[in-house]
Coordinates of N, CA and C in Angstrom, one line a residue:
X16 N 90.7 116.7 119.9 CA 90.2 115.4 119.1 C 88.7 115.4 118.8
X17 N 88.5 115.0 117.6 CA 87.1 115.0 117.2 C 86.5 113.7 116.9
X18 N 85.4 113.2 117.2 CA 85.0 111.9 116.8 C 83.7 111.8 115.6
X19 N 83.9 111.2 114.9 CA 82.9 111.1 113.8 C 82.3 109.7 113.7
X20 N 81.0 109.7 113.5 CA 80.2 108.4 113.5 C 80.1 107.9 112.1
X21 N 80.3 106.8 111.9 CA 80.2 106.2 110.4 C 79.0 105.0 110.5
X22 N 77.8 105.2 109.8 CA 77.0 104.3 110.0 C 77.3 103.1 109.3
X23 N 77.0 102.0 109.8 CA 77.5 100.7 109.1 C 76.4 99.5 109.2
X24 N 76.3 98.6 108.2 CA 75.6 97.5 108.4 C 74.1 97.9 108.6
X25 N 73.2 97.2 109.3 CA 71.7 97.8 109.7 C 71.8 99.0 110.8
X26 N 72.4 98.8 111.7 CA 72.2 99.8 112.7 C 73.5 100.2 113.5
X27 N 74.6 99.8 113.2 CA 75.9 99.8 114.0 C 76.3 101.3 113.5
X28 N 77.4 101.8 114.6 CA 78.0 102.7 114.3 C 79.5 102.3 114.6
X29 N 80.4 102.8 113.6 CA 81.9 102.6 113.6 C 82.2 104.2 114.1
X30 N 83.0 104.5 115.1 CA 83.5 105.6 115.6 C 84.6 105.9 115.3
X31 N 85.3 106.9 114.7 CA 86.6 107.3 114.3 C 87.1 108.6 115.1
X32 N 87.9 108.5 115.6 CA 88.8 109.5 116.5 C 89.7 110.2 115.6
X33 N 89.9 111.4 115.5 CA 90.9 112.1 114.5 C 91.3 113.4 115.2
X34 N 92.6 113.7 114.9 CA 93.0 115.0 115.7 C 93.4 115.9 114.4
X35 N 93.9 117.2 114.7 CA 94.3 118.1 114.0 C 95.3 117.8 112.9
X36 N 96.0 116.9 113.3 CA 97.2 116.3 112.3 C 96.6 115.4 111.2
X37 N 95.4 114.9 111.5 CA 94.8 114.1 110.6 C 94.9 112.5 110.8
X38 N 95.8 112.3 112.0 CA 95.8 110.9 112.5 C 94.4 110.5 113.1
X39 N 94.1 109.1 112.8 CA 92.8 108.7 113.3 C 93.0 107.4 113.9
X40 N 92.0 107.1 114.9 CA 91.6 105.8 115.4 C 90.2 105.4 115.3
X41 N 90.3 104.1 114.7 CA 88.8 103.4 114.6 C 88.3 102.5 115.5
X42 N 87.2 102.7 116.1 CA 86.5 101.9 116.7 C 85.4 100.9 116.3
X43 N 85.8 99.4 116.4 CA 84.9 98.7 116.1 C 84.4 98.7 114.7
X44 N 85.3 98.6 113.8 CA 85.0 98.5 112.5 C 84.2 97.2 111.8
X45 N 83.1 97.3 111.8 CA 82.4 96.1 111.4 C 82.4 95.6 110.1
X46 N 82.6 96.8 109.0 CA 82.9 96.7 107.7 C 83.8 97.6 107.3
X47 N 84.6 97.4 106.3 CA 85.7 98.2 105.9 C 85.5 99.4 105.0
X48 N 84.3 99.1 104.0 CA 84.2 100.0 103.0 C 83.7 101.3 103.3
X49 N 83.0 101.5 104.4 CA 82.5 103.0 104.7 C 83.7 103.6 105.4
X50 N 84.5 103.0 106.0 CA 85.8 103.5 107.0 C 86.8 104.0 105.8
X51 N 87.0 103.1 104.8 CA 87.9 103.5 103.8 C 87.5 104.6 103.0
X52 N 86.3 104.9 102.8 CA 85.7 105.8 102.2 C 85.8 107.3 102.8
X53 N 85.6 107.0 104.0 CA 85.8 108.2 105.1 C 87.1 108.7 105.1
X54 N 88.0 107.7 105.3 CA 89.6 108.0 105.3 C 90.1 108.8 104.0
X55 N 89.6 108.4 102.8 CA 89.9 108.9 101.6 C 89.3 110.3 101.7
X56 N 88.1 110.5 101.9 CA 87.5 111.9 102.0 C 88.1 112.8 102.6
X57 N 88.4 112.5 103.9 CA 88.9 113.3 104.8 C 90.3 113.5 105.1
X58 N 91.2 112.6 104.4 CA 92.5 112.4 104.3 C 93.1 112.2 105.5
X59 N 92.3 111.2 106.1 CA 92.9 110.6 107.6 C 94.2 109.9 107.5
X60 N 95.0 109.6 108.4 CA 96.1 108.6 108.3 C 95.7 107.7 109.6
X61 N 95.3 106.5 109.5 CA 94.8 105.5 110.6 C 96.1 105.1 111.4
X62 N 95.9 105.2 112.5 CA 97.0 104.9 113.6 C 96.6 103.6 114.2
X63 N 95.4 103.4 114.6 CA 95.2 102.3 115.6 C 93.6 101.9 115.2
X64 N 93.4 100.6 115.7 CA 92.0 100.1 115.8 C 91.5 99.8 117.2
X65 N 90.4 100.0 117.6 CA 90.0 99.5 119.0 C 88.9 98.5 119.0
X66 N 89.0 97.4 119.5 CA 87.9 96.4 119.4 C 87.4 96.3 120.8
X67 N 86.1 96.2 120.8 CA 85.5 95.8 122.2 C 85.2 94.5 122.5
X68 N 84.8 93.7 121.3 CA 84.6 92.2 121.4 C 84.6 91.4 120.2
X69 N 84.3 90.3 119.8 CA 84.6 89.4 118.8 C 83.5 89.3 117.9
X70 N 82.4 90.0 118.1 CA 81.2 89.6 117.3 C 81.7 90.4 115.9
X71 N 81.2 89.7 114.8 CA 81.6 90.0 113.3 C 81.0 91.6 113.1
X72 N 79.8 91.9 113.6 CA 79.5 93.2 113.2 C 80.4 94.4 113.9
X73 N 81.6 93.9 114.4 CA 82.3 94.9 115.2 C 83.7 94.6 114.6
X74 N 83.9 93.5 114.3 CA 85.3 93.1 113.6 C 85.3 92.9 112.4
X75 N 84.3 92.7 111.6 CA 84.2 92.5 110.2 C 85.1 93.0 109.2
X76 N 85.6 94.5 109.4 CA 86.4 95.2 108.6 C 87.8 95.2 108.9
X77 N 88.0 94.5 110.1 CA 89.6 94.6 110.3 C 90.5 93.8 109.6
X78 N 90.2 92.8 109.0 CA 91.1 92.3 108.0 C 91.6 93.2 106.6
X79 N 90.6 93.7 106.1 CA 90.8 94.6 104.9 C 91.4 95.8 105.3
X80 N 91.2 96.5 106.5 CA 91.8 97.6 106.9 C 93.5 97.4 107.3
X81 N 93.7 96.1 107.8 CA 95.0 95.7 108.0 C 95.7 95.5 106.8
X82 N 95.2 95.1 105.8 CA 95.8 94.7 104.5 C 96.0 96.2 103.7
X83 N 95.3 97.3 103.9 CA 95.3 98.4 103.1 C 96.3 99.1 104.0
X84 N 96.6 99.0 105.7 CA 97.3 99.6 106.4 C 98.1 98.7 107.1
X85 N 99.3 98.0 106.8 CA 99.9 97.0 107.3 C 100.4 97.4 109.0
X86 N 100.7 98.8 109.1 CA 101.4 99.5 110.0 C 100.4 99.7 111.3
X87 N 99.1 99.5 110.9 CA 98.1 99.8 112.0 C 98.1 98.9 113.2
X88 N 98.0 99.2 114.4 CA 97.9 98.7 115.6 C 96.5 98.5 116.0
X89 N 96.2 97.1 116.3 CA 94.8 96.7 116.5 C 94.8 96.1 118.0
X90 N 94.1 96.9 118.9 CA 94.0 96.6 120.3 C 92.6 96.1 120.4
X91 N 92.6 94.7 121.2 CA 91.4 94.2 121.5 C 91.4 93.0 122.8
X92 N 90.4 92.6 123.3 CA 90.5 91.7 124.2 C 91.1 90.2 123.7
X93 N 91.3 89.2 124.5 CA 91.8 88.0 124.1 C 90.8 87.4 122.9
X94 N 89.6 87.6 123.3 CA 88.7 87.0 122.3 C 88.5 87.6 120.9
X95 N 89.6 88.4 120.5 CA 89.6 89.2 119.4 C 90.9 88.8 118.6
X96 N 91.7 87.9 119.4 CA 93.2 87.5 118.7 C 92.9 86.9 117.3
X97 N 91.8 86.1 117.3 CA 91.6 85.3 115.8 C 90.8 86.3 114.8
X98 N 90.3 87.4 115.3 CA 89.6 88.3 114.6 C 90.5 89.5 113.8
X99 N 92.0 89.5 114.4 CA 92.7 90.7 113.8 C 93.5 91.4 114.8
X100 N 93.2 91.2 116.1 CA 93.8 91.9 117.0 C 95.4 91.7 117.1
X101 N 96.1 92.8 117.1 CA 97.7 92.5 117.2 C 98.2 92.7 118.7
X102 N 97.5 93.6 119.4 CA 97.9 93.8 120.9 C 96.8 93.3 121.7
X103 N 96.8 92.3 122.6 CA 95.7 92.0 123.3 C 95.8 92.7 124.8
X104 N 94.8 93.3 125.1 CA 94.7 94.3 126.3 C 93.6 93.6 127.2
X105 N 94.0 94.1 128.4 CA 92.8 93.4 129.7 C 92.6 94.7 130.8
X106 N 91.8 94.2 131.5 CA 91.3 95.3 132.5 C 92.6 95.9 133.3
X107 N 92.5 97.2 133.3 CA 93.6 98.0 133.9 C 94.6 98.6 133.4
X108 N 94.8 98.1 132.0 CA 95.8 98.3 131.2 C 95.3 99.6 130.3
X109 N 96.5 100.3 129.8 CA 96.3 101.6 129.1 C 96.7 101.5 127.7
X110 N 95.8 102.1 126.8 CA 96.0 102.1 125.4 C 96.6 103.6 125.0
X111 N 97.7 103.5 124.6 CA 98.1 105.0 124.1 C 97.8 105.3 122.6
X112 N 96.9 106.4 122.3 CA 96.5 106.6 121.0 C 96.2 108.1 121.0
X113 N 96.8 108.7 120.0 CA 96.6 110.2 119.5 C 96.8 111.0 120.6
X114 N 97.8 110.6 121.5 CA 98.3 111.7 122.4 C 97.6 111.3 123.7
X115 N 96.7 110.4 123.9 CA 95.7 110.0 125.0 C 96.2 108.6 125.5
X116 N 95.7 108.4 126.9 CA 95.8 107.1 127.3 C 94.3 106.6 127.6
X117 N 93.8 105.6 126.7 CA 92.4 104.8 127.2 C 92.7 103.7 128.1
X118 N 91.9 103.7 129.1 CA 91.8 102.8 130.4 C 91.0 101.8 129.6
X119 N 91.3 100.4 129.9 CA 90.7 99.4 129.3 C 89.9 98.9 130.7
X120 N 88.5 98.7 130.3 CA 87.5 98.2 131.5 C 86.8 97.0 131.0
X121 N 87.1 95.9 131.8 CA 86.7 94.6 131.5 C 85.1 94.7 131.8
X122 N 84.1 94.3 130.8 CA 82.7 94.6 131.0 C 82.2 93.2 130.5
X123 N 82.2 92.0 131.0 CA 81.6 90.9 130.5 C 80.1 90.7 130.7
X124 N 79.5 90.1 129.7 CA 78.0 89.9 129.9 C 77.5 89.6 128.4
X125 N 77.8 90.6 127.6 CA 77.3 90.6 126.1 C 78.2 89.4 125.5
X126 N 79.4 89.4 125.9 CA 80.5 88.4 125.5 C 81.2 88.3 127.1
X127 N 81.8 87.2 126.9 CA 82.4 87.0 128.5 C 84.0 88.0 128.2
X128 N 84.5 88.1 127.3 CA 85.8 88.9 127.0 C 85.4 90.4 126.7
X129 N 84.4 90.7 126.7 CA 83.8 92.2 126.4 C 84.7 93.2 127.2
X130 N 85.2 94.4 126.5 CA 85.8 95.4 127.2 C 85.5 96.8 126.7
X131 N 85.7 97.9 127.4 CA 85.3 99.1 127.1 C 86.3 100.0 127.1
X132 N 86.6 101.1 126.5 CA 87.6 101.9 126.6 C 87.4 103.2 126.9
X133 N 88.1 103.9 127.9 CA 87.5 105.2 128.5 C 88.9 106.0 128.7
X134 N 88.6 107.3 128.1 CA 89.4 108.2 128.3 C 88.8 109.6 128.4
X135 N 88.6 110.0 129.6 CA 87.5 111.2 130.1 C 87.5 112.2 129.0
X136 N 86.5 112.6 128.3 CA 85.2 112.3 128.7 C 84.6 111.0 127.8
X137 N 85.5 110.4 127.0 CA 85.2 109.5 126.0 C 84.9 107.9 126.6
X138 N 83.8 107.4 126.4 CA 83.8 106.0 126.8 C 83.1 105.3 125.5
X139 N 83.8 104.3 125.0 CA 83.5 103.5 124.1 C 82.9 102.2 124.6
X140 N 81.4 101.8 124.6 CA 81.0 100.9 125.4 C 80.5 99.8 124.7
X141 N 81.0 99.7 123.2 CA 80.6 98.5 122.4 C 78.9 98.1 122.7
X142 N 78.6 96.9 122.9 CA 77.4 96.3 123.2 C 77.2 96.1 124.6
X143 N 77.9 96.7 125.6 CA 77.6 96.5 126.9 C 76.4 97.7 127.4
X144 N 76.8 98.8 127.5 CA 75.8 100.1 127.8 C 75.3 100.8 126.5
X145 N 74.1 100.6 126.3 CA 73.6 101.3 125.2 C 72.7 102.6 125.8
X146 N 72.4 103.6 125.0 CA 71.8 104.6 125.4 C 70.1 104.0 125.9
X147 N 69.7 104.1 127.0 CA 68.7 103.7 127.5 C 68.5 102.2 127.7
X148 N 69.6 101.4 127.6 CA 69.5 100.0 127.7 C 70.6 99.3 127.9
X149 N 70.7 98.0 127.6 CA 71.7 97.1 128.0 C 72.0 96.0 127.0
X150 N 73.0 95.6 126.6 CA 73.1 94.6 125.7 C 72.8 93.2 125.9
X151 N 72.6 92.4 124.9 CA 71.8 91.0 125.2 C 73.1 90.3 125.8
X152 N 72.7 89.4 126.6 CA 73.4 88.4 127.3 C 73.8 86.9 126.5
X153 N 74.7 87.2 125.3 CA 75.0 86.0 124.6 C 75.8 84.9 125.4
X154 N 76.6 85.5 126.1 CA 77.5 84.7 126.6 C 77.6 84.6 128.3
X155 N 77.6 85.8 128.7 CA 77.6 86.1 130.1 C 76.4 85.7 130.9
X156 N 76.2 86.3 132.1 CA 75.1 85.9 133.0 C 74.6 87.5 133.7
X157 N 73.3 87.5 134.0 CA 73.0 88.8 134.6 C 73.8 89.6 135.7
X158 N 74.3 88.6 136.4 CA 75.2 89.1 137.6 C 76.5 89.7 137.1
X159 N 77.0 89.0 135.9 CA 78.2 89.7 135.3 C 78.0 91.0 134.7
X160 N 76.9 91.1 133.9 CA 76.3 92.4 133.3 C 76.0 93.4 134.3
X161 N 75.5 93.1 135.4 CA 74.9 93.9 136.5 C 76.3 94.5 136.9
X162 N 77.4 93.7 137.5 CA 78.5 94.3 137.8 C 79.4 95.1 136.8
X163 N 79.3 94.7 135.6 CA 79.8 95.6 134.3 C 79.2 97.1 134.3
X164 N 77.7 97.1 134.5 CA 77.1 98.2 134.6 C 77.7 99.1 135.9
X165 N 77.9 98.5 136.9 CA 77.9 99.1 138.2 C 79.5 99.8 138.0
X166 N 80.4 99.4 137.2 CA 81.9 99.9 137.0 C 81.5 101.0 136.1
X167 N 80.8 100.9 135.2 CA 80.6 102.1 134.2 C 80.0 103.2 134.8
X168 N 79.0 102.8 135.6 CA 78.2 104.0 136.5 C 78.9 104.7 137.3
X169 N 80.1 104.0 137.9 CA 81.1 104.7 138.7 C 82.0 105.6 138.1
X170 N 81.8 105.9 136.7 CA 82.7 107.0 135.7 C 82.0 108.3 136.4
X171 N 82.6 109.3 135.8 CA 82.5 110.7 136.2 C 80.9 111.0 135.3
X172 N 80.0 111.7 136.0 CA 78.7 112.0 135.3 C 78.9 112.8 133.8
X173 N 79.7 113.2 133.5 CA 79.9 114.1 132.5 C 80.5 113.0 131.2
X174 N 80.6 111.8 131.5 CA 81.4 110.9 130.7 C 80.3 110.8 129.4
X175 N 80.8 110.7 128.2 CA 80.1 110.6 127.1 C 80.1 109.3 126.5
X176 N 78.9 108.7 126.3 CA 79.1 107.3 125.9 C 78.8 107.0 124.3
X177 N 79.6 106.4 123.8 CA 79.6 106.1 122.3 C 79.5 104.7 122.2
X178 N 78.2 104.1 122.0 CA 78.0 102.8 122.1 C 77.8 102.1 120.5
X179 N 77.7 100.9 120.3 CA 77.9 100.4 118.9 C 76.9 100.2 118.2
X180 N 75.5 100.5 118.8 CA 74.3 100.5 117.7 C 73.2 101.7 118.3
X181 N 72.5 101.8 117.1 CA 71.3 103.0 117.1 C 70.3 102.3 117.8
X182 N 70.2 101.9 119.1 CA 69.0 101.3 119.6 C 68.3 102.2 120.8
X183 N 68.5 103.4 120.7 CA 67.9 104.2 121.5 C 66.3 104.4 121.5
X184 N 65.9 104.2 120.2 CA 64.3 104.6 120.4 C 63.7 103.3 121.0
X185 N 63.9 102.0 120.7 CA 63.6 100.8 121.1 C 63.7 100.9 122.5
X186 N 65.0 101.2 123.1 CA 65.3 101.0 124.6 C 64.2 102.1 125.3
X187 N 64.0 103.4 124.8 CA 63.2 104.1 125.5 C 61.7 103.8 125.4
X188 N 61.3 103.1 124.3 CA 59.9 102.7 124.3 C 59.7 101.6 125.5
X189 N 60.8 100.7 125.6 CA 60.7 99.5 126.7 C 60.8 100.5 128.1
X190 N 61.6 101.6 128.2 CA 61.7 102.0 129.6 C 60.1 102.7 129.8
X191 N 59.7 103.1 128.8 CA 58.4 104.0 128.8 C 57.4 103.0 129.1
X192 N 57.3 101.8 128.5 CA 56.4 100.9 128.9 C 56.6 100.5 130.4
X193 N 57.7 100.4 131.1 CA 57.8 99.9 132.4 C 57.4 101.0 133.5
X194 N 57.9 102.3 133.2 CA 57.6 103.4 133.9 C 56.8 104.7 133.1
X195 N 55.4 104.4 132.8 CA 54.8 105.4 131.9 C 54.9 106.5 132.6
X196 N 54.8 106.7 133.8 CA 54.5 107.8 134.5 C 55.8 108.9 134.7
X197 N 57.2 108.3 134.3 CA 58.6 108.8 134.5 C 58.7 110.1 133.6
X198 N 58.7 111.2 134.2 CA 58.8 112.4 133.4 C 60.1 112.5 132.5
X199 N 61.1 112.0 133.2 CA 62.3 112.2 132.4 C 62.3 111.3 131.2
X200 N 61.9 109.9 131.5 CA 61.9 109.1 130.2 C 60.7 109.5 129.4
X201 N 59.5 109.9 129.9 CA 58.7 110.4 128.7 C 59.2 111.5 127.7
X202 N 59.9 112.4 128.6 CA 60.4 113.7 127.9 C 61.5 113.3 126.9
X203 N 62.4 112.5 127.2 CA 63.7 112.0 126.4 C 63.2 110.9 125.4
X204 N 62.0 110.4 125.7 CA 61.3 109.3 124.6 C 61.0 110.2 123.5
X205 N 60.3 111.3 123.7 CA 59.6 112.2 122.8 C 61.0 112.8 122.0
X206 N 61.9 113.1 122.6 CA 63.1 113.9 121.7 C 63.7 112.8 120.9
X207 N 63.7 111.5 121.4 CA 64.5 110.5 120.7 C 63.6 110.2 119.5
X208 N 62.3 110.3 119.6 CA 61.3 110.1 118.6 C 61.6 111.1 117.4
X209 N 61.6 112.4 117.8 CA 61.7 113.4 116.9 C 63.0 113.4 116.0
X210 N 64.4 112.9 116.9 CA 65.5 112.7 116.2 C 65.4 111.6 115.1
X211 N 64.9 110.5 115.4 CA 64.7 109.2 114.6 C 64.0 109.5 113.3
X212 N 62.9 110.3 113.6 CA 62.0 110.6 112.5 C 62.8 111.4 111.4
X213 N 63.7 111.8 111.8 CA 64.6 112.8 110.9 C 65.7 112.0 110.6
X214 N 66.0 110.9 110.9 CA 67.2 110.1 110.7 C 68.3 110.7 111.3
X215 N 68.2 111.2 112.6 CA 69.4 111.8 113.2 C 69.9 111.0 114.3
X216 N 71.3 111.1 114.5 CA 71.8 110.3 115.4 C 71.5 110.7 117.1
X217 N 71.3 109.5 117.8 CA 71.1 110.0 119.3 C 72.2 109.8 120.1
X218 N 73.3 110.0 119.8 CA 74.6 109.6 120.4 C 75.5 110.8 120.1
X219 N 76.4 111.1 120.8 CA 76.8 110.5 122.2 C 75.6 110.8 123.2
X220 N 75.7 110.2 124.4 CA 74.8 110.7 125.5 C 75.9 110.7 126.9
X221 N 75.4 111.7 127.4 CA 76.1 111.7 128.9 C 75.6 110.8 129.9
X222 N 76.6 110.1 130.8 CA 76.0 109.4 131.8 C 75.1 109.8 132.9
X223 N 75.2 111.3 132.9 CA 74.2 111.8 133.6 C 73.0 111.8 133.2
X224 N 72.7 111.9 132.1 CA 71.3 111.6 131.3 C 70.9 110.1 131.2
X225 N 72.0 109.3 131.2 CA 71.6 107.7 131.4 C 71.1 107.6 132.6
X226 N 71.6 107.9 133.7 CA 71.2 107.5 134.9 C 69.9 108.2 135.3
X227 N 69.2 108.9 134.3 CA 67.8 109.3 134.5 C 66.8 108.3 133.7
X228 N 67.5 107.9 132.5 CA 66.5 107.3 131.6 C 66.8 106.0 131.2
X229 N 67.9 105.3 131.8 CA 68.2 104.0 131.4 C 68.0 103.1 132.9
X230 N 67.0 102.4 132.7 CA 66.4 101.5 134.0 C 67.4 100.5 134.6
X231 N 68.6 100.0 133.4 CA 69.5 99.3 134.0 C 70.5 100.0 134.9
X232 N 70.5 101.2 134.9 CA 71.3 101.9 135.8 C 70.5 102.6 136.9
X233 N 69.2 102.2 137.2 CA 68.3 102.6 138.2 C 67.9 101.5 139.1
X234 N 68.7 100.4 139.2 CA 68.0 99.0 139.8 C 68.0 99.4 141.4
X235 N 68.6 100.6 141.8 CA 68.3 100.9 143.4 C 67.2 101.8 143.4
X236 N 66.5 102.2 142.5 CA 65.4 103.2 142.4 C 64.3 102.5 143.2
X237 N 63.8 103.0 144.2 CA 62.6 102.6 144.8 C 61.3 102.4 144.1
X238 N 61.1 103.6 143.1 CA 60.1 103.7 142.4 C 60.1 102.6 141.3
X239 N 61.0 102.3 140.8 CA 61.3 101.1 139.7 C 61.0 99.8 140.4
X240 N 61.8 99.7 141.9 CA 61.4 98.5 142.4 C 60.1 98.3 142.7
X241 N 59.5 98.9 143.1 CA 57.9 99.2 143.6 C 57.1 98.8 142.5
X242 N 57.5 99.2 141.4 CA 56.7 99.1 139.9 C 56.9 97.4 139.5
X243 N 58.0 97.2 139.6 CA 58.4 95.9 139.2 C 57.5 94.8 140.4
X244 N 57.6 94.9 141.4 CA 56.9 94.1 142.4 C 55.7 94.4 142.6
X245 N 54.8 95.0 141.7 CA 53.5 94.7 141.3 C 53.3 93.4 140.6
X246 N 54.4 92.9 139.9 CA 54.1 91.8 139.0 C 54.9 90.7 140.0
X247 N 55.9 90.9 140.7 CA 56.9 89.9 141.4 C 57.4 90.2 142.8
X248 N 58.0 89.7 143.2 CA 58.7 90.0 144.6 C 60.4 89.9 144.4
X249 N 60.7 91.1 144.3 CA 62.4 91.2 143.9 C 62.7 92.6 144.8
X250 N 64.0 92.4 145.5 CA 64.6 93.5 146.2 C 65.9 94.0 145.8
X251 N 66.8 92.8 145.7 CA 68.3 93.3 145.3 C 68.4 93.7 143.9
X252 N 69.3 94.5 143.9 CA 69.7 95.3 142.6 C 69.8 94.3 141.4
X253 N 70.7 93.3 141.5 CA 71.0 92.1 140.8 C 69.4 91.7 140.3
X254 N 68.7 91.5 141.2 CA 67.6 90.6 140.8 C 66.6 91.5 139.9
X255 N 66.7 92.8 140.3 CA 66.0 93.8 139.5 C 66.5 93.8 138.0
X256 N 67.9 94.0 137.9 CA 68.7 93.9 136.8 C 68.3 92.7 135.7
X257 N 68.4 91.5 136.6 CA 68.0 90.3 135.6 C 66.6 90.2 135.3
X258 N 65.8 90.8 135.9 CA 64.2 90.8 135.7 C 63.9 91.8 134.5
X259 N 64.8 92.9 134.6 CA 64.8 93.8 133.5 C 65.2 93.2 132.0
X260 N 66.3 92.5 132.1 CA 66.8 91.9 130.9 C 66.3 90.9 130.5
X261 N 65.4 90.0 131.2 CA 64.6 89.0 130.7 C 63.3 89.6 130.1
X262 N 62.7 90.7 130.7 CA 61.4 91.3 130.2 C 61.9 92.0 128.9
X263 N 63.0 92.7 128.9 CA 63.5 93.4 127.5 C 63.5 92.3 126.3
X264 N 64.1 91.1 126.8 CA 64.3 90.0 125.6 C 63.0 89.8 125.0
X265 N 61.9 89.9 125.8 CA 60.8 89.4 125.3 C 59.6 90.6 125.0
X266 N 60.3 91.7 124.9 CA 59.6 92.9 124.9 C 59.0 93.3 123.4

């Protein structure tokens, strides 16, 4: 199975999984036009759509895609039922596509019903886990998002993360501002700046790498805790997570 990224809107990625037979699955189609163009160009046969949450920049193309391909199955959480989902899925269920089974992982925080899809090594994390960062809390709480991150961090280190936006550069800028002397962050920040200067994609990224450079996955890290405690007095990982999210909101 191969995965192709389709840039959409301002900084979204629509992911398309496709096999040798030409069948494909579309993840979070925020708009239809670039997907339809890629389908026509590559001769793909759409089999299914996977939706992680209800925001328009992830579901805006569903209606048109269903009109073009009436037999397509659209899997999504309950919050996407009025956005075009035809099969509602929840935590622990399996989604069979392209001869694989994707596990559904509930990851509330960005939205209350947000889910991720995982079939090793592929994780479609929507707007929960970004490379170097964490989704904004539009509906959920810091505690919910922290617990969602703990779930994702329990996956194998070789998991490949395919998230919904190209936010890596801004996330690494933030991480570097918090821990300017961290060699792993500094090195990766330089690499990401070089990639983006050439308009190259920074995804997918391994969970192993994220554990090094994503502060939201390092809330147990004593170096990070000590650094934060030069400004405040926090110890519990959930408190560290909430502090980081609030700090990033105003960065």
